[in-house]
Amino acid sequence: MNRKIALIGANGMLGTEFMYKFQAGNSKVAPLTDRDIDITDYEYTLEVLTQIKPEIIINCAAYTAVDQAEQDMEMAFKVNALGVKHLAQSADKLHSHLVHYSTDYVFPGTNADGYLEDAETAPVNQYGASKLQGEQEIAKTLAPHQYIIMRTAWLYGNLGKNFVRTMLRLADTMDVVKVVNDQIGSPTHTKDLVQWTTDLLKLSAYGTFHSVNSGSGSWYDFAKEIFRLAGKKVETVAVTSREFPTPAKRPAFSILINKKLEKALNYPIKKWPEALSEYLHSIKL
Ligand SMILES: NC(=O)c1ccc[n+]([C@@H]2O[C@H](COP(=O)([O-])OP(=O)(O)OC[C@H]3O[C@@H](n4cnc5c(N)ncnc54)[C@H](OP(=O)(O)O)[C@@H]3O)[C@@H](O)[C@H]2O)c1
């Protein structure tokens, strides 16, 4: 990638994965953490980006505390909707392309067959509602050939807390682990998401894409596969969401159908157990 990139949210989980990728290549990247930019402040955002003059703005910044967003709604919308609007306005002013990430939580999760990009949205929690508004701000401000929105789900990567690391830690400290079996989704490796994004940019393929590792399973299936691949001997007990109440409601079927992404990239999207296996090798289990 030899186009000039502004990477926002560079020290988050996905942002860090981009940094690994860009550091390994010859990219012209300006990494921006929350110390360098505050996307909720339009003037400041535009000023920072004007100095960089990026051809591409990749936005990995977001308010991602799903449960906290139920209480802290104002902040969730400020970052995920208003902040994203500011990025879209800046991209428009600077004639940059905008790459942005959204979520399976824009859907109600009642369709067990999964969701295509144009399926009807109806978030069941505040985080999902704030992310949906962010998508809408982009679509109102930019033409479809000026942006990529990648809806993704159940991310794990090298930085910070994630489900895989949590399960590995629990396996080392507990004999029995209880995991919910009535929420179905597609665990996704940030490394693959970064690869799909850079490939779409190379192809100049724009618009909204569902982008998760292929196949689906419950959190229980995900945990079982983590323990199997990591050789952990731990009893895994399937429980219902009712037994694990959380402040934010979660959709039951968070399945994003990848067909459009696969067609655009012209290669098969890796299945989630294979991606998980690669991840576990990469963290040198
Ligand atoms: N993680 C998942 O399972 C998942 C699933 C579906 C979709 N997504 C989407 O994927 C994208 C990346 O998620 P992630 O898990 O990598 O997120 P993350 O690790 O929580 O990182 C988000 C980053 O955004 C920064 N940030 C927050 N508010 C900001 C602001 N006002 N201005 C500038 N930076 C700000 C945060 O900085 P500080 O933390 O230092 O404040 C943090 O570095 C997000 O759009 C998320 O909604 C994630």
Short mmCIF file of C-alpha atoms and ligand atoms in Angstrom, two decimals:
data_model
loop_
_atom_site.label_atom_id
_atom_site.label_comp_id
_atom_site.label_asym_id
_atom_site.label_seq_id
_atom_site.Cartn_x
_atom_site.Cartn_y
_atom_site.Cartn_z
CA MET A 1 0.00 0.00 0.00
CA ASN A 2 1.81 3.15 -1.10
CA ARG A 3 -1.03 5.60 -0.56
CA LYS A 4 -0.86 7.97 2.41
CA ILE A 5 -2.95 6.65 5.30
CA ALA A 6 -4.18 8.21 8.54
CA LEU A 7 -4.83 5.35 10.98
CA ILE A 8 -7.19 6.45 13.76
CA GLY A 9 -7.46 4.36 16.93
CA ALA A 10 -3.93 3.07 16.25
CA ASN A 11 -3.52 1.65 19.76
CA GLY A 12 -6.79 -0.29 19.94
CA MET A 13 -7.01 -4.02 19.16
CA LEU A 14 -7.70 -3.64 15.43
CA GLY A 15 -5.52 -0.53 15.10
CA THR A 16 -2.54 -2.43 16.51
CA GLU A 17 -3.07 -5.22 13.97
CA PHE A 18 -2.91 -2.58 11.21
CA MET A 19 0.31 -1.27 12.72
CA TYR A 20 1.89 -4.77 12.56
CA LYS A 21 0.90 -5.01 8.93
CA PHE A 22 2.05 -1.52 7.96
CA GLN A 23 5.34 -1.74 9.86
CA ALA A 24 6.14 -4.92 7.96
CA GLY A 25 5.53 -3.21 4.60
CA ASN A 26 6.43 0.07 3.02
CA SER A 27 3.30 1.99 3.87
CA LYS A 28 3.11 5.73 4.43
CA VAL A 29 1.07 5.69 7.62
CA ALA A 30 0.35 8.33 10.21
CA PRO A 31 -0.75 6.40 13.33
CA LEU A 32 -3.11 8.45 15.51
CA THR A 33 -4.01 7.43 19.04
CA ASP A 34 -6.51 9.17 21.31
CA ARG A 35 -3.62 11.39 22.42
CA ASP A 36 -3.22 12.71 18.86
CA ILE A 37 -6.85 13.13 17.84
CA ASP A 38 -10.30 13.29 19.42
CA ILE A 39 -12.86 12.44 16.78
CA THR A 40 -15.68 13.96 18.85
CA ASP A 41 -14.10 17.40 18.21
CA TYR A 42 -14.64 18.33 14.54
CA GLU A 43 -12.30 21.35 14.32
CA TYR A 44 -9.45 19.45 15.94
CA THR A 45 -10.06 16.34 13.81
CA LEU A 46 -10.08 18.33 10.59
CA GLU A 47 -6.95 20.24 11.63
CA VAL A 48 -4.99 17.05 12.40
CA LEU A 49 -6.11 15.35 9.19
CA THR A 50 -5.48 18.46 7.06
CA GLN A 51 -1.85 18.39 8.16
CA ILE A 52 -1.53 14.73 7.14
CA LYS A 53 -3.50 15.04 3.86
CA PRO A 54 -4.30 11.31 3.80
CA GLU A 55 -5.57 9.59 0.68
CA ILE A 56 -7.17 7.03 2.99
CA ILE A 57 -8.51 7.45 6.53
CA ILE A 58 -8.83 4.13 8.36
CA ASN A 59 -10.98 4.49 11.44
CA CYS A 60 -10.40 1.87 14.14
CA ALA A 61 -11.51 4.25 16.92
CA ALA A 62 -14.80 3.52 18.64
CA TYR A 63 -16.59 3.34 21.94
CA THR A 64 -16.60 -0.46 22.32
CA ALA A 65 -17.80 -1.08 25.92
CA VAL A 66 -21.07 -2.80 24.95
CA ASP A 67 -22.49 -3.18 28.46
CA GLN A 68 -21.31 0.22 29.68
CA ALA A 69 -23.00 1.87 26.69
CA GLU A 70 -26.41 1.11 28.21
CA GLN A 71 -25.63 3.64 30.99
CA ASP A 72 -23.14 5.80 29.13
CA MET A 73 -25.32 6.23 26.05
CA GLU A 74 -24.32 9.84 25.48
CA MET A 75 -20.63 9.00 25.17
CA ALA A 76 -21.31 5.94 22.98
CA PHE A 77 -23.24 8.09 20.49
CA LYS A 78 -20.72 10.92 20.75
CA VAL A 79 -17.89 8.67 19.60
CA ASN A 80 -19.68 6.12 17.39
CA ALA A 81 -22.11 8.46 15.63
CA LEU A 82 -20.94 12.10 15.97
CA GLY A 83 -17.23 11.20 15.83
CA VAL A 84 -17.80 9.12 12.70
CA LYS A 85 -19.80 11.98 11.12
CA HIS A 86 -16.78 14.24 11.73
CA LEU A 87 -14.52 11.73 9.98
CA ALA A 88 -16.90 11.50 7.03
CA GLN A 89 -17.04 15.32 6.78
CA SER A 90 -13.24 15.51 6.99
CA ALA A 91 -12.86 12.80 4.34
CA ASP A 92 -15.21 14.74 2.07
CA LYS A 93 -13.32 18.01 2.56
CA LEU A 94 -9.92 16.40 2.01
CA HIS A 95 -11.05 14.11 -0.87
CA SER A 96 -9.92 11.08 1.11
CA HIS A 97 -11.45 7.63 1.18
CA LEU A 98 -12.84 6.54 4.55
CA VAL A 99 -12.59 2.97 5.88
CA HIS A 100 -14.77 2.31 8.89
CA TYR A 101 -15.77 -0.71 11.02
CA SER A 102 -19.24 -1.57 12.18
CA THR A 103 -20.85 -4.52 13.86
CA ASP A 104 -23.24 -7.48 13.67
CA TYR A 105 -25.07 -5.72 16.52
CA VAL A 106 -26.83 -3.44 14.01
CA PHE A 107 -29.11 -6.44 13.38
CA PRO A 108 -31.81 -7.81 15.71
CA GLY A 109 -30.34 -11.33 15.55
CA THR A 110 -33.65 -13.09 14.99
CA ASN A 111 -32.72 -14.65 11.63
CA ALA A 112 -30.93 -17.97 12.08
CA ASP A 113 -29.96 -17.98 8.36
CA GLY A 114 -27.79 -14.89 8.85
CA TYR A 115 -27.71 -11.41 7.36
CA LEU A 116 -26.71 -9.96 4.00
CA GLU A 117 -25.53 -6.34 3.74
CA ASP A 118 -28.93 -4.95 2.75
CA ALA A 119 -30.96 -6.80 5.42
CA GLU A 120 -33.11 -4.67 7.66
CA THR A 121 -31.27 -3.30 10.69
CA ALA A 122 -32.79 -3.09 14.20
CA PRO A 123 -30.21 -2.99 16.98
CA VAL A 124 -31.17 -4.47 20.35
CA ASN A 125 -28.69 -2.46 22.43
CA GLN A 126 -27.30 1.10 22.65
CA TYR A 127 -23.86 0.16 21.30
CA GLY A 128 -25.51 -1.33 18.19
CA ALA A 129 -27.74 1.74 17.82
CA SER A 130 -24.76 4.11 18.07
CA LYS A 131 -22.78 2.08 15.50
CA LEU A 132 -25.76 2.05 13.13
CA GLN A 133 -26.02 5.83 13.37
CA GLY A 134 -22.31 6.04 12.54
CA GLU A 135 -22.92 4.02 9.36
CA GLN A 136 -25.83 6.29 8.44
CA GLU A 137 -23.72 9.44 8.95
CA ILE A 138 -21.16 8.08 6.48
CA ALA A 139 -23.80 7.16 3.90
CA LYS A 140 -25.39 10.65 4.21
CA THR A 141 -22.06 12.46 3.80
CA LEU A 142 -20.09 10.41 1.30
CA ALA A 143 -20.86 8.73 -2.02
CA PRO A 144 -20.57 4.90 -2.00
CA HIS A 145 -17.29 5.04 -3.96
CA GLN A 146 -15.75 7.21 -1.19
CA TYR A 147 -16.03 4.73 1.67
CA ILE A 148 -15.75 1.15 2.86
CA ILE A 149 -17.82 0.04 5.85
CA MET A 150 -16.82 -3.38 7.13
CA ARG A 151 -19.32 -4.95 9.50
CA THR A 152 -17.50 -7.46 11.63
CA ALA A 153 -18.01 -9.48 14.82
CA TRP A 154 -16.47 -11.37 17.74
CA LEU A 155 -12.96 -10.01 17.13
CA TYR A 156 -9.83 -11.34 18.75
CA GLY A 157 -6.28 -10.21 18.16
CA ASN A 158 -2.95 -9.63 19.76
CA LEU A 159 -3.75 -6.74 22.01
CA GLY A 160 -5.87 -6.36 25.08
CA LYS A 161 -8.62 -8.47 26.53
CA ASN A 162 -10.44 -10.79 24.20
CA PHE A 163 -12.50 -13.97 24.50
CA VAL A 164 -9.64 -16.30 23.46
CA ARG A 165 -7.22 -14.91 26.02
CA THR A 166 -9.93 -14.96 28.70
CA MET A 167 -10.71 -18.64 28.02
CA LEU A 168 -7.01 -19.57 28.09
CA ARG A 169 -6.63 -17.81 31.43
CA LEU A 170 -9.74 -19.51 32.86
CA ALA A 171 -8.51 -22.92 31.66
CA ASP A 172 -5.34 -22.43 33.69
CA THR A 173 -7.18 -21.42 36.85
CA MET A 174 -10.47 -23.36 36.85
CA ASP A 175 -11.62 -26.97 36.41
CA VAL A 176 -15.03 -26.08 35.00
CA VAL A 177 -15.88 -23.18 32.68
CA LYS A 178 -19.50 -22.18 31.94
CA VAL A 179 -20.11 -20.60 28.53
CA VAL A 180 -23.31 -19.42 26.84
CA ASN A 181 -24.64 -21.63 24.09
CA ASP A 182 -27.56 -19.56 22.79
CA GLN A 183 -25.73 -16.73 21.02
CA ILE A 184 -24.43 -17.70 17.59
CA GLY A 185 -21.82 -15.73 15.66
CA SER A 186 -18.57 -15.87 13.73
CA PRO A 187 -15.31 -15.44 15.67
CA THR A 188 -12.97 -13.29 13.59
CA HIS A 189 -9.20 -12.82 13.66
CA THR A 190 -8.15 -9.17 13.36
CA LYS A 191 -5.23 -10.25 11.15
CA ASP A 192 -7.66 -11.55 8.51
CA LEU A 193 -9.84 -8.44 8.79
CA VAL A 194 -6.80 -6.26 8.13
CA GLN A 195 -5.85 -8.40 5.11
CA TRP A 196 -9.38 -8.19 3.62
CA THR A 197 -9.38 -4.42 4.15
CA THR A 198 -6.06 -3.81 2.44
CA ASP A 199 -7.06 -6.15 -0.40
CA LEU A 200 -10.34 -4.26 -0.93
CA LEU A 201 -8.39 -1.00 -1.02
CA LYS A 202 -6.00 -2.40 -3.61
CA LEU A 203 -8.99 -3.45 -5.72
CA SER A 204 -10.72 -0.07 -5.22
CA ALA A 205 -13.81 -1.97 -4.08
CA TYR A 206 -16.04 0.34 -2.03
CA GLY A 207 -19.35 0.14 -0.17
CA THR A 208 -20.55 -1.94 2.78
CA PHE A 209 -19.17 -5.44 3.33
CA HIS A 210 -19.88 -8.16 5.87
CA SER A 211 -16.45 -9.33 6.95
CA VAL A 212 -16.09 -12.20 9.41
CA ASN A 213 -14.31 -15.53 9.28
CA SER A 214 -16.61 -18.11 7.65
CA GLY A 215 -18.91 -20.48 9.46
CA SER A 216 -20.59 -19.89 12.79
CA GLY A 217 -20.88 -21.27 16.27
CA SER A 218 -21.92 -20.35 19.78
CA TRP A 219 -19.59 -18.89 22.42
CA TYR A 220 -19.64 -22.42 23.87
CA ASP A 221 -18.46 -23.90 20.52
CA PHE A 222 -15.81 -21.20 20.33
CA ALA A 223 -14.57 -21.99 23.85
CA LYS A 224 -14.51 -25.76 23.16
CA GLU A 225 -12.42 -25.19 20.03
CA ILE A 226 -9.99 -22.92 21.90
CA PHE A 227 -9.49 -25.59 24.59
CA ARG A 228 -9.15 -28.38 22.00
CA LEU A 229 -6.58 -26.53 19.89
CA ALA A 230 -4.67 -25.34 22.94
CA GLY A 231 -4.69 -28.81 24.53
CA LYS A 232 -6.43 -27.55 27.69
CA LYS A 233 -8.15 -30.17 29.82
CA VAL A 234 -11.10 -28.28 31.21
CA GLU A 235 -14.76 -29.19 31.56
CA THR A 236 -16.90 -26.85 29.45
CA VAL A 237 -20.54 -26.45 30.48
CA ALA A 238 -23.12 -24.94 28.14
CA VAL A 239 -25.43 -22.40 29.79
CA THR A 240 -28.12 -20.01 28.55
CA SER A 241 -27.83 -16.21 28.38
CA ARG A 242 -30.45 -16.11 31.13
CA GLU A 243 -27.94 -17.68 33.49
CA PHE A 244 -25.38 -15.00 32.53
CA PRO A 245 -27.38 -11.74 32.55
CA THR A 246 -25.59 -8.67 31.14
CA PRO A 247 -26.74 -5.02 31.10
CA ALA A 248 -26.85 -5.01 27.27
CA LYS A 249 -29.06 -7.47 25.43
CA ARG A 250 -27.19 -9.51 22.77
CA PRO A 251 -28.65 -10.71 19.46
CA ALA A 252 -29.20 -14.50 19.38
CA PHE A 253 -28.01 -15.01 15.79
CA SER A 254 -25.16 -12.68 14.88
CA ILE A 255 -24.36 -14.36 11.60
CA LEU A 256 -23.01 -12.08 8.86
CA ILE A 257 -23.00 -13.62 5.38
CA ASN A 258 -19.69 -13.00 3.61
CA LYS A 259 -20.67 -13.62 -0.01
CA LYS A 260 -20.13 -10.04 -1.20
CA LEU A 261 -16.68 -9.85 0.36
CA GLU A 262 -15.69 -13.23 -1.07
CA LYS A 263 -16.87 -12.19 -4.53
CA ALA A 264 -15.00 -8.88 -4.38
CA LEU A 265 -11.77 -10.48 -3.15
CA ASN A 266 -12.07 -13.52 -5.40
CA TYR A 267 -10.66 -15.87 -2.78
CA PRO A 268 -12.39 -17.95 -0.11
CA ILE A 269 -12.77 -16.43 3.34
CA LYS A 270 -10.98 -18.58 5.90
CA LYS A 271 -13.17 -20.65 8.24
CA TRP A 272 -13.14 -19.52 11.87
CA PRO A 273 -11.55 -22.69 13.37
CA GLU A 274 -8.64 -22.39 10.91
CA ALA A 275 -8.19 -18.69 11.71
CA LEU A 276 -8.28 -19.51 15.43
CA SER A 277 -5.65 -22.21 15.00
CA GLU A 278 -3.37 -19.72 13.21
CA TYR A 279 -3.89 -17.19 15.99
CA LEU A 280 -3.06 -19.72 18.71
CA HIS A 281 0.14 -20.62 16.85
CA SER A 282 1.01 -16.95 16.48
CA ILE A 283 0.78 -16.36 20.22
CA LYS A 284 3.08 -19.39 20.61
CA LEU A 285 1.00 -21.70 22.69
N1 LIG B 1 -14.01 -6.04 19.35
C1 LIG B 1 -15.02 -6.65 18.74
O1 LIG B 1 -15.37 -7.81 19.02
C2 LIG B 1 -15.77 -5.92 17.64
C3 LIG B 1 -16.89 -6.53 17.07
C4 LIG B 1 -17.57 -5.86 16.05
C5 LIG B 1 -17.14 -4.63 15.60
N2 LIG B 1 -16.06 -4.05 16.20
C6 LIG B 1 -15.64 -2.72 15.70
O2 LIG B 1 -14.30 -2.83 15.26
C7 LIG B 1 -13.61 -1.59 15.47
C8 LIG B 1 -12.32 -1.83 16.26
O3 LIG B 1 -12.66 -2.39 17.52
P1 LIG B 1 -11.54 -2.73 18.62
O4 LIG B 1 -12.04 -3.91 19.37
O5 LIG B 1 -10.19 -2.74 18.00
O6 LIG B 1 -11.69 -1.46 19.57
P2 LIG B 1 -10.78 -1.02 20.83
O7 LIG B 1 -9.70 -2.02 21.08
O8 LIG B 1 -11.73 -0.68 21.94
O9 LIG B 1 -10.09 0.30 20.30
C9 LIG B 1 -10.81 1.50 20.09
C10 LIG B 1 -9.83 2.64 20.09
O10 LIG B 1 -10.54 3.86 19.88
C11 LIG B 1 -9.94 4.87 20.68
N3 LIG B 1 -10.88 5.96 20.90
C12 LIG B 1 -12.00 5.95 21.67
N4 LIG B 1 -12.60 7.15 21.64
C13 LIG B 1 -11.85 7.95 20.83
C14 LIG B 1 -11.96 9.29 20.39
N5 LIG B 1 -12.95 10.10 20.80
N6 LIG B 1 -11.01 9.80 19.55
C15 LIG B 1 -9.98 9.01 19.16
N7 LIG B 1 -9.81 7.73 19.54
C16 LIG B 1 -10.74 7.20 20.37
C17 LIG B 1 -9.60 4.12 21.95
O11 LIG B 1 -8.63 4.81 22.70
P3 LIG B 1 -8.64 4.64 24.34
O12 LIG B 1 -9.12 3.28 24.65
O13 LIG B 1 -7.23 4.88 24.69
O14 LIG B 1 -9.58 5.70 24.78
C18 LIG B 1 -9.05 2.80 21.41
O15 LIG B 1 -7.67 2.88 21.12
C19 LIG B 1 -14.62 -0.68 16.18
O16 LIG B 1 -15.27 0.12 15.24
C20 LIG B 1 -15.62 -1.66 16.78
O17 LIG B 1 -16.89 -1.06 16.98
C21 LIG B 1 -15.37 -4.66 17.20
#
